[in-house]
Short mmCIF file of C-alpha atoms in Angstrom, two decimals:
data_model
loop_
_atom_site.label_atom_id
_atom_site.label_comp_id
_atom_site.label_asym_id
_atom_site.label_seq_id
_atom_site.Cartn_x
_atom_site.Cartn_y
_atom_site.Cartn_z
CA MET A 1 -69.29 85.19 19.38
CA ALA A 2 -67.28 87.43 18.62
CA ARG A 3 -65.74 87.70 15.10
CA PRO A 4 -63.19 90.51 13.67
CA VAL A 5 -62.32 91.82 11.50
CA ALA A 6 -60.89 89.20 8.75
CA ARG A 7 -57.48 88.98 7.46
CA THR A 8 -57.23 88.25 3.89
CA GLY A 9 -54.16 88.49 2.81
CA GLY A 10 -50.72 89.51 4.78
CA ASN A 11 -51.71 86.52 6.65
CA LEU A 12 -49.12 83.31 7.40
CA VAL A 13 -50.51 81.62 3.39
CA THR A 14 -50.10 85.49 1.24
CA GLU A 15 -46.60 84.87 3.51
CA GLU A 16 -46.33 80.73 1.87
CA ASN A 17 -47.96 81.46 -1.66
CA GLY A 18 -45.24 83.94 -1.84
CA ALA A 19 -42.53 80.97 -2.59
CA SER A 20 -41.51 80.19 -6.06
CA GLY A 21 -43.44 77.37 -7.11
CA SER A 22 -43.13 73.95 -8.71
CA ASP A 23 -44.85 70.93 -10.98
CA ALA A 24 -41.77 68.84 -11.23
CA TRP A 25 -43.89 66.21 -9.19
CA ILE A 26 -47.73 65.39 -11.46
CA MET A 27 -47.36 62.56 -13.71
CA GLY A 28 -44.93 62.36 -16.72
CA ARG A 29 -42.68 64.64 -15.90
CA ASP A 30 -39.34 63.59 -16.57
CA GLY A 31 -40.30 60.66 -17.79
CA THR A 32 -42.13 59.01 -14.76
CA THR A 33 -44.88 56.73 -15.79
CA ALA A 34 -48.53 56.21 -13.76
CA ALA A 35 -47.81 53.12 -11.01
CA ASP A 36 -50.72 50.40 -10.68
CA ASP A 37 -51.94 47.51 -8.79
CA LYS A 38 -51.94 44.75 -11.26
CA LYS A 39 -47.98 45.48 -10.80
CA VAL A 40 -47.30 47.97 -7.19
CA GLN A 41 -44.65 49.38 -9.42
CA ILE A 42 -44.58 51.42 -6.42
CA GLN A 43 -47.17 52.66 -4.57
CA GLY A 44 -47.51 54.08 -0.83
CA TYR A 45 -49.11 55.21 2.63
CA ALA A 46 -49.43 56.81 5.13
CA SER A 47 -49.22 56.71 9.32
CA LYS A 48 -52.27 59.58 9.22
CA SER A 49 -54.16 61.78 7.72
CA SER A 50 -53.25 65.03 9.13
CA VAL A 51 -50.27 65.90 10.92
CA PRO A 52 -49.33 69.11 13.57
CA PRO A 53 -45.63 71.29 12.72
CA GLY A 54 -42.64 69.50 15.25
CA GLU A 55 -44.33 66.03 14.21
CA SER A 56 -43.55 62.79 12.47
CA ILE A 57 -45.42 61.60 9.45
CA ASP A 58 -44.65 57.46 8.46
CA PHE A 59 -45.02 55.94 5.23
CA HIS A 60 -45.54 52.61 4.49
CA ILE A 61 -43.65 51.60 0.32
CA SER A 62 -43.94 48.73 -1.26
CA SER A 63 -42.41 48.06 -4.31
CA ARG A 64 -42.20 46.12 -7.19
CA VAL A 65 -38.10 44.91 -7.17
CA ALA A 66 -36.13 45.00 -4.26
CA GLN A 67 -34.08 48.70 -4.51
CA THR A 68 -34.32 52.89 -3.76
CA CYS A 69 -36.44 55.50 -4.01
CA THR A 70 -37.63 58.90 -3.53
CA VAL A 71 -40.17 60.40 -1.49
CA GLU A 72 -40.29 63.64 -2.74
CA ILE A 73 -42.31 66.83 -0.49
CA TYR A 74 -44.64 69.21 -1.84
CA ARG A 75 -47.47 71.40 -0.19
CA LEU A 76 -50.51 72.33 -2.92
CA GLY A 77 -51.37 76.42 -2.69
CA HIS A 78 -52.04 78.34 -5.41
CA TYR A 79 -47.91 79.48 -5.93
CA GLY A 80 -48.05 81.89 -9.14
CA GLY A 81 -51.11 79.77 -10.69
CA VAL A 82 -48.16 76.17 -10.64
CA GLY A 83 -50.54 73.96 -7.71
CA ALA A 84 -47.48 73.23 -5.67
CA ARG A 85 -44.34 73.90 -3.63
CA TYR A 86 -41.42 70.97 -3.94
CA LEU A 87 -40.50 70.80 0.12
CA THR A 88 -37.95 68.26 0.19
CA THR A 89 -36.66 64.66 -0.41
CA GLY A 90 -35.80 61.47 0.85
CA GLU A 91 -32.83 59.97 -1.04
CA GLY A 92 -32.08 56.51 -1.01
CA VAL A 93 -35.81 54.90 1.08
CA ARG A 94 -34.49 51.17 0.19
CA VAL A 95 -38.47 50.15 -0.95
CA SER A 96 -38.80 45.92 -1.37
CA PRO A 97 -42.07 44.23 -2.72
CA ARG A 98 -44.17 43.70 0.19
CA PRO A 99 -47.31 40.87 0.62
CA LYS A 100 -51.38 42.33 -0.68
CA PRO A 101 -53.66 41.17 2.31
CA GLU A 102 -56.54 38.80 1.45
CA ALA A 103 -59.81 40.36 1.95
CA ASP A 104 -61.68 39.30 5.14
CA GLN A 105 -63.92 37.31 4.46
CA VAL A 106 -67.00 38.95 6.14
CA THR A 107 -66.64 42.12 6.33
CA GLY A 108 -64.45 42.67 3.46
CA LEU A 109 -61.80 44.40 5.40
CA ILE A 110 -58.03 44.97 3.36
CA ALA A 111 -55.18 45.82 5.63
CA CYS A 112 -52.12 45.90 5.18
CA ASP A 113 -48.47 45.32 7.98
CA TRP A 114 -46.67 46.64 6.41
CA PRO A 115 -43.52 48.60 7.62
CA VAL A 116 -42.17 51.73 7.44
CA SER A 117 -40.24 53.07 5.17
CA TRP A 118 -38.98 56.12 6.17
CA THR A 119 -40.35 58.85 8.13
CA LEU A 120 -41.29 63.47 7.57
CA ASP A 121 -40.32 64.56 11.17
CA VAL A 122 -42.19 67.53 9.95
CA PRO A 123 -40.46 71.06 10.65
CA ARG A 124 -41.61 73.88 12.29
CA THR A 125 -41.92 76.28 10.73
CA TRP A 126 -44.04 74.77 7.80
CA VAL A 127 -47.35 75.82 6.67
CA SER A 128 -50.44 74.09 7.86
CA GLY A 129 -51.90 72.72 4.41
CA MET A 130 -52.74 70.26 1.46
CA PHE A 131 -49.33 68.11 1.22
CA LEU A 132 -48.71 65.28 -1.18
CA ALA A 133 -45.62 62.60 -0.21
CA VAL A 134 -45.04 61.16 -4.57
CA PHE A 135 -43.51 58.10 -4.85
CA THR A 136 -40.42 57.63 -7.52
CA SER A 137 -39.17 54.10 -8.12
CA VAL A 138 -35.73 53.93 -10.06
CA ASP A 139 -36.66 52.65 -13.36
CA GLY A 140 -38.97 56.21 -13.17
CA TYR A 141 -42.33 55.29 -12.68
CA ARG A 142 -44.54 57.17 -9.73
CA GLY A 143 -47.63 56.68 -7.28
CA TYR A 144 -48.64 59.49 -3.87
CA THR A 145 -50.39 59.25 -1.00
CA PRO A 146 -52.28 63.02 0.46
CA PHE A 147 -51.63 64.26 4.06
CA VAL A 148 -53.13 66.80 6.04
CA VAL A 149 -50.59 69.38 8.12
CA ARG A 150 -53.25 70.87 10.64
CA ASP A 151 -52.74 73.82 12.55
CA THR A 152 -54.35 73.93 15.54
CA ALA A 153 -53.14 76.12 18.03
CA ARG A 154 -52.77 79.22 15.03
CA ARG A 155 -56.82 80.53 14.63
CA SER A 156 -57.14 80.76 10.95
CA ASP A 157 -60.72 82.82 10.04
CA VAL A 158 -61.35 79.93 7.70
CA LEU A 159 -60.66 75.66 7.81
CA MET A 160 -60.70 73.50 5.08
CA VAL A 161 -62.12 70.29 6.46
CA VAL A 162 -60.96 67.54 2.89
CA PRO A 163 -63.07 64.65 3.22
CA PHE A 164 -60.45 61.34 3.86
CA THR A 165 -63.71 59.42 5.01
CA THR A 166 -65.80 59.41 1.67
CA TYR A 167 -61.91 59.60 -0.10
CA GLN A 168 -61.69 55.58 1.62
CA ALA A 169 -65.52 54.79 0.90
CA TYR A 170 -64.56 54.89 -2.40
CA ASN A 171 -61.01 53.73 -2.24
CA ILE A 172 -60.40 49.96 -4.28
CA TRP A 173 -57.19 49.22 -4.00
CA PRO A 174 -55.98 46.84 -5.42
CA PHE A 175 -58.00 47.18 -8.19
CA ASP A 176 -56.22 44.32 -9.86
CA GLY A 177 -59.75 41.79 -10.54
CA ARG A 178 -59.55 39.40 -7.48
CA ILE A 179 -58.44 40.99 -3.94
CA GLY A 180 -60.27 44.48 -4.22
CA LYS A 181 -63.03 46.59 -2.31
CA ASN A 182 -64.85 49.57 -1.81
CA LEU A 183 -67.94 50.43 -0.37
CA TYR A 184 -69.43 50.52 -2.90
CA ARG A 185 -68.17 47.26 -4.94
CA GLY A 186 -65.75 44.67 -5.36
CA PHE A 187 -64.39 41.61 -8.50
CA LYS A 188 -66.84 38.81 -9.06
CA ALA A 189 -64.56 35.30 -8.60
CA ASP A 190 -64.65 36.43 -13.33
CA GLY A 191 -62.32 39.07 -12.29
CA THR A 192 -65.38 41.53 -13.15
CA PRO A 193 -66.64 44.54 -10.98
CA GLY A 194 -69.17 43.77 -9.39
CA GLY A 195 -71.59 45.42 -6.69
CA ASN A 196 -72.69 45.30 -3.78
CA PRO A 197 -72.85 41.46 -2.37
CA GLU A 198 -68.94 41.95 -3.26
CA ARG A 199 -68.23 45.42 -1.51
CA ALA A 200 -67.12 46.14 1.61
CA PHE A 201 -68.41 46.65 5.32
CA ARG A 202 -65.59 48.13 6.28
CA VAL A 203 -62.22 49.91 4.72
CA SER A 204 -58.78 50.64 6.04
CA PHE A 205 -56.63 53.66 5.64
CA ASP A 206 -54.39 51.05 5.78
CA ARG A 207 -54.03 50.45 2.57
CA PRO A 208 -52.39 52.88 -0.96
CA TYR A 209 -54.75 54.69 -2.36
CA SER A 210 -55.13 52.62 -6.18
CA GLU A 211 -53.55 52.53 -8.69
CA ALA A 212 -51.44 56.18 -9.24
CA GLY A 213 -52.97 56.52 -5.92
CA LEU A 214 -54.62 60.32 -5.94
CA PRO A 215 -58.32 59.54 -4.34
CA SER A 216 -61.76 60.15 -6.16
CA TRP A 217 -61.70 63.75 -6.75
CA PHE A 218 -59.15 65.12 -4.87
CA ASP A 219 -59.52 67.41 -8.07
CA MET A 220 -62.54 69.72 -5.27
CA ASP A 221 -59.96 70.01 -3.17
CA THR A 222 -56.63 70.72 -4.13
CA SER A 223 -59.50 73.09 -6.37
CA ALA A 224 -61.25 75.38 -3.72
CA ALA A 225 -57.70 74.99 -2.03
CA ARG A 226 -55.39 76.54 -5.13
CA TRP A 227 -58.64 78.98 -5.52
CA ALA A 228 -58.76 80.23 -1.53
CA GLU A 229 -55.34 80.92 -1.27
CA GLU A 230 -55.03 82.62 -4.71
CA ALA A 231 -57.58 85.34 -2.66
CA GLY A 232 -55.59 85.57 0.31
CA TYR A 233 -57.80 84.14 3.10
CA ASP A 234 -56.53 82.83 6.13
CA ILE A 235 -57.10 79.38 5.21
CA THR A 236 -55.82 76.13 8.32
CA TYR A 237 -56.72 72.93 7.22
CA ALA A 238 -57.74 69.54 8.41
CA SER A 239 -58.58 66.14 7.52
CA SER A 240 -62.13 64.40 8.15
CA LEU A 241 -61.07 62.75 11.20
CA ASP A 242 -59.85 64.85 13.07
CA LEU A 243 -63.01 67.29 12.90
CA HIS A 244 -64.10 63.47 14.22
CA GLU A 245 -61.47 63.34 16.99
CA GLY A 246 -62.01 66.14 18.66
CA ARG A 247 -58.09 67.47 17.60
CA VAL A 248 -59.43 70.49 16.27
CA ASP A 249 -62.00 72.91 17.33
CA ALA A 250 -64.91 73.62 14.91
CA SER A 251 -66.52 76.00 16.50
CA ARG A 252 -63.57 78.50 16.88
CA TYR A 253 -63.14 79.61 13.04
CA THR A 254 -65.41 82.42 11.02
CA ALA A 255 -66.32 79.93 8.68
CA ILE A 256 -65.91 76.24 7.46
CA ILE A 257 -65.40 74.56 3.98
CA PHE A 258 -65.98 71.69 3.58
CA SER A 259 -64.83 71.47 0.07
CA GLY A 260 -64.98 68.86 -1.93
CA HIS A 261 -67.61 65.27 -2.19
CA ASP A 262 -67.90 64.87 1.04
CA GLU A 263 -70.48 61.99 1.82
CA TYR A 264 -70.03 59.57 4.68
CA TRP A 265 -69.42 61.10 8.82
CA SER A 266 -70.55 60.32 11.86
CA LYS A 267 -72.61 60.86 14.34
CA LYS A 268 -69.12 63.03 16.09
CA MET A 269 -68.53 65.37 12.17
CA ARG A 270 -71.88 65.95 12.27
CA ASP A 271 -72.31 67.20 16.49
CA ALA A 272 -69.28 69.29 15.43
CA THR A 273 -70.15 70.38 12.95
CA GLU A 274 -73.36 71.47 14.60
CA GLU A 275 -71.91 72.91 18.03
CA ALA A 276 -69.58 75.03 15.31
CA LEU A 277 -73.09 75.97 13.77
CA ALA A 278 -75.07 77.29 16.76
CA ALA A 279 -71.91 79.02 17.80
CA GLY A 280 -72.22 81.50 14.90
CA THR A 281 -69.37 79.81 12.37
CA HIS A 282 -70.79 79.57 9.49
CA LEU A 283 -70.58 77.25 6.79
CA ALA A 284 -69.52 76.26 3.19
CA PHE A 285 -70.37 73.02 1.17
CA LEU A 286 -67.93 73.53 -2.01
CA GLY A 287 -70.22 70.78 -3.51
CA ALA A 288 -72.73 67.59 -3.73
CA ASN A 289 -74.59 64.84 -2.05
CA ASN A 290 -72.44 65.39 1.73
CA ILE A 291 -73.29 64.00 4.62
CA TYR A 292 -75.16 61.23 3.41
CA PHE A 293 -73.95 57.56 4.65
CA HIS A 294 -74.32 57.64 8.91
CA ILE A 295 -70.84 55.80 9.14
CA ARG A 296 -68.50 54.81 12.15
CA VAL A 297 -65.56 55.58 12.28
CA GLU A 298 -63.11 52.50 14.47
CA ALA A 299 -59.49 52.16 15.67
CA SER A 300 -57.72 48.68 13.40
CA GLU A 301 -57.08 45.70 14.80
CA ASP A 302 -53.39 46.74 16.96
CA GLY A 303 -55.55 49.77 18.17
CA ARG A 304 -54.37 52.81 16.49
CA ALA A 305 -57.48 55.24 16.33
CA GLY A 306 -59.28 56.41 13.40
CA ARG A 307 -57.86 53.51 10.69
CA ILE A 308 -61.09 52.69 9.39
CA VAL A 309 -64.31 53.17 7.94
CA THR A 310 -67.75 50.77 8.67
CA CYS A 311 -70.30 51.43 7.15
CA TYR A 312 -73.79 49.26 6.04
CA LYS A 313 -75.49 50.74 4.10
CA GLN A 314 -79.05 48.61 2.78
CA ASP A 315 -77.23 45.81 4.57
CA PRO A 316 -77.89 44.77 8.90
CA ASP A 317 -75.08 46.35 10.85
CA PRO A 318 -74.22 43.97 14.00
CA GLU A 319 -72.60 46.48 16.16
CA PRO A 320 -75.10 50.31 15.45
CA GLY A 321 -73.34 52.55 18.23
CA GLU A 322 -74.76 55.62 20.01
CA GLY A 323 -75.42 57.29 16.69
CA GLY A 324 -77.37 54.19 15.44
CA ALA A 325 -76.72 51.87 11.93
CA THR A 326 -74.39 53.11 9.73
CA GLU A 327 -77.12 53.92 6.85
CA ARG A 328 -77.90 56.46 5.04
CA ARG A 329 -78.94 59.22 7.34
CA ARG A 330 -82.15 59.93 6.68
CA ALA A 331 -82.86 57.41 7.61
CA LEU A 332 -81.87 57.28 10.82
CA GLY A 333 -84.76 58.93 13.49
CA ARG A 334 -88.03 60.12 14.25
CA LYS A 335 -88.91 62.58 11.29
CA HIS A 336 -85.79 62.30 8.65
CA ARG A 337 -84.52 64.16 12.02
CA LYS A 338 -81.26 63.04 11.32
CA ALA A 339 -82.08 63.94 7.40
CA GLU A 340 -78.77 65.63 5.99
CA HIS A 341 -81.57 68.36 4.79
CA ALA A 342 -82.58 68.74 8.11
CA LEU A 343 -79.47 71.16 8.88
CA LEU A 344 -77.85 72.10 4.67
CA GLY A 345 -81.76 73.05 3.72
CA VAL A 346 -81.35 70.89 0.34
CA GLN A 347 -79.85 67.28 -0.51
CA TYR A 348 -78.78 64.73 -2.91
CA ASN A 349 -81.41 63.52 -5.47
CA GLY A 350 -79.80 62.31 -8.21
CA MET A 351 -77.13 61.52 -10.67
CA ILE A 352 -76.47 63.24 -14.37
CA SER A 353 -74.48 60.89 -16.79
CA LYS A 354 -73.50 64.21 -19.07
CA PRO A 355 -73.05 68.19 -17.15
CA VAL A 356 -76.19 70.94 -17.42
CA PRO A 357 -76.18 74.23 -17.83
CA LEU A 358 -76.82 75.90 -13.84
CA VAL A 359 -79.43 77.94 -14.43
CA VAL A 360 -79.64 80.91 -11.95
CA GLN A 361 -82.62 82.82 -9.86
CA GLU A 362 -82.64 84.79 -7.37
CA SER A 363 -80.39 87.11 -9.64
CA LYS A 364 -81.26 90.07 -7.49
CA HIS A 365 -79.73 88.64 -3.90
CA TRP A 366 -76.33 89.74 -3.16
CA PHE A 367 -74.12 86.48 -4.05
CA TRP A 368 -75.14 87.76 -7.21
CA SER A 369 -73.76 90.90 -7.39
CA GLY A 370 -71.57 92.66 -9.60
CA THR A 371 -71.77 88.24 -11.80
CA GLY A 372 -74.26 90.49 -14.18
CA LEU A 373 -77.06 87.43 -14.06
CA ARG A 374 -79.72 87.04 -14.46
CA ASP A 375 -82.42 85.02 -13.37
CA GLY A 376 -83.07 81.95 -16.79
CA ASP A 377 -79.53 82.75 -17.38
CA GLU A 378 -77.47 79.54 -17.47
CA ILE A 379 -73.82 79.53 -15.95
CA PRO A 380 -73.06 76.00 -19.18
CA ASP A 381 -71.92 72.18 -18.02
CA LEU A 382 -72.20 73.82 -13.98
CA VAL A 383 -74.62 70.92 -12.92
CA ALA A 384 -72.28 67.19 -13.26
CA VAL A 385 -71.45 64.25 -11.40
CA GLU A 386 -74.17 64.22 -8.72
CA ALA A 387 -77.20 67.03 -7.51
CA ASP A 388 -78.74 68.19 -4.07
CA GLY A 389 -82.22 69.65 -3.94
CA PHE A 390 -84.65 71.16 -2.03
CA ASP A 391 -86.80 68.67 -0.84
CA PRO A 392 -90.73 70.16 0.95
CA SER A 393 -90.66 66.88 2.38
CA MET A 394 -88.06 66.72 5.13
CA PRO A 395 -87.15 68.77 8.00
CA ARG A 396 -85.78 72.70 7.06
CA PRO A 397 -82.91 73.66 9.57
CA GLU A 398 -84.48 75.30 12.63
CA ASP A 399 -84.82 79.55 12.38
CA THR A 400 -83.61 79.93 8.70
CA GLU A 401 -84.25 81.78 6.27
CA GLN A 402 -83.14 79.59 2.83
CA THR A 403 -82.91 81.57 -0.52
CA LEU A 404 -82.69 79.26 -3.56
CA LEU A 405 -79.95 80.67 -5.52
CA SER A 406 -80.85 78.31 -8.01
CA LYS A 407 -83.75 76.03 -10.69
CA SER A 408 -81.65 73.95 -12.70
CA PRO A 409 -83.39 70.49 -14.14
CA TYR A 410 -81.43 67.47 -15.07
CA ASP A 411 -82.47 63.77 -16.47
CA ASP A 412 -81.72 61.63 -13.52
CA SER A 413 -79.69 59.20 -14.77
CA MET A 414 -80.10 56.31 -12.95
CA GLY A 415 -83.99 56.26 -13.90
CA ARG A 416 -85.76 57.75 -11.70
CA GLY A 417 -87.17 60.96 -14.33
CA ARG A 418 -86.72 64.76 -14.21
CA ARG A 419 -85.30 66.67 -11.17
CA ILE A 420 -84.57 70.18 -10.31
CA GLN A 421 -80.73 71.10 -8.64
CA ASN A 422 -81.00 73.74 -6.20
CA THR A 423 -77.69 75.74 -4.52
CA SER A 424 -78.74 77.28 -1.41
CA LEU A 425 -77.92 79.02 1.11
CA CYS A 426 -80.17 79.57 4.68
CA GLU A 427 -79.42 82.05 6.61
CA ASP A 428 -80.51 82.03 10.44
CA GLN A 429 -81.17 85.96 12.98
CA ARG A 430 -77.21 86.55 13.32
CA GLY A 431 -76.81 85.96 10.10
CA THR A 432 -75.04 82.62 9.72
CA LEU A 433 -74.90 81.82 6.68
CA VAL A 434 -75.12 77.59 5.59
CA PHE A 435 -73.83 77.59 1.30
CA VAL A 436 -74.32 74.19 -0.72
CA ALA A 437 -73.99 74.81 -4.23
CA GLY A 438 -75.44 71.46 -5.01
CA THR A 439 -73.16 70.44 -7.82
CA PHE A 440 -69.45 68.42 -7.83
CA HIS A 441 -68.47 71.07 -10.92
CA TRP A 442 -68.71 74.71 -8.61
CA PRO A 443 -65.27 74.01 -6.71
CA LEU A 444 -63.49 72.63 -10.39
CA ALA A 445 -65.53 76.12 -11.64
CA LEU A 446 -63.62 78.34 -9.37
CA SER A 447 -59.34 76.97 -10.19
CA ARG A 448 -59.42 73.86 -12.61
CA PRO A 449 -58.79 75.50 -16.33
CA GLU A 450 -60.26 73.53 -17.93
CA ASN A 451 -63.70 74.49 -16.16
CA LEU A 452 -63.00 77.65 -15.12
CA ASP A 453 -65.63 80.16 -14.74
CA PRO A 454 -65.32 83.49 -13.59
CA GLN A 455 -69.08 84.15 -12.67
CA VAL A 456 -68.79 81.36 -9.52
CA ARG A 457 -65.81 82.94 -8.65
CA ARG A 458 -67.52 85.68 -8.26
CA ALA A 459 -70.26 84.04 -6.59
CA THR A 460 -68.21 82.17 -4.75
CA ARG A 461 -66.33 85.70 -4.00
CA ASN A 462 -68.58 86.93 -2.53
CA LEU A 463 -69.75 84.25 0.13
CA MET A 464 -66.96 84.50 1.78
CA ASP A 465 -66.82 88.63 2.19
CA ARG A 466 -69.47 88.26 3.06
CA MET A 467 -69.26 84.85 5.39
CA LEU A 468 -65.01 87.27 6.51
CA GLN A 469 -67.10 90.51 8.09
CA PRO A 470 -67.05 91.49 11.56
CA ARG A 471 -69.87 90.56 13.50
CA GLY A 472 -70.12 91.41 17.24
#
């Protein structure tokens, strides 16, 4: 497929980021205090993970006492370093206490049935991006819920896929010592956190994200988005559910960025990504532990599509579909052919209790150009939380040349011994690239102040510039 010259700079995203930014959404501004799951001072959830301009999205909100609250909408981006832009406010929104549903005794599913509190009609002029709805009560409590404005009508150079299925897998709302569950744990009878015996097999988008409402590792995605918009790339956004539901044609884009912790994938998500790669679309995974668990995305009880994520993991799956049981992908298929390693060239291999340096290798490769790094040089604290590595026993991407750009030793915090982290780049005969950073701190190093690293920024810029070169 022909790939045109990139529209870096002078596009809708650069125009959008020329607007005045605002940090008024940040917790603590104007004396605001974070809501919590026990008292639910003000919390809410959205009816969709994404919405196109010209359509509407509903917000379902609960409060500790009946009152009027405000709902402010912000678009996240660079905006001269401020990080967000205020767009609109729903004032005088009537909210009331709503019940916390009990977990289903078999599957652990927790799904709210709160009425619509406020509806946002998304103007056609809004630019695709990551958005936050900010709920603020009259007594100064604040909660959030994220959503995406997608724009599939515009063929941007880059598509960023935001990992909403993984957000929900980790969402343990309500974290109240009694009801809450996610795909990892729940609560024991004495109110202490449990593990696999207490966890859910199914989790619903019809509930707030826990505590203040920002999903687990949300800052990986916001940091990547702010960096990309600062760099002026022509970028649009979609949720992982858009990829699953086929609302985006992934093969239309020159490059796709998977910006954060993207662990939970359905068969449809994997198929769409592989089809895009076969069509010549580059892939960049900026985190680690990607495409690890196979999931089903299912409808709610009242038939709304894409509202439940199902994953049985090591427990027997009572209804495996065409993609097989909902377990680790590397356990599916003959000879691990469905493993993430077969697409990515690396795979999750451990957890890190304390950040360690990323140790550079292949420093003469174009990826490291301009960084000043040499083989054996270390980028401090870049390998953190979870790591990917190359496994010679696993299938590799076919007909590709693979370069391992780092070789970083670390001790697995789960007691599984000494491991090696690898940042990987695979290139096929047409020049199509698959990049995997292999650590959680890579996207944070792009723009989050406490993690900012100029060498990571330069290397990632090298990667994107290479991906956006025109090809016949």
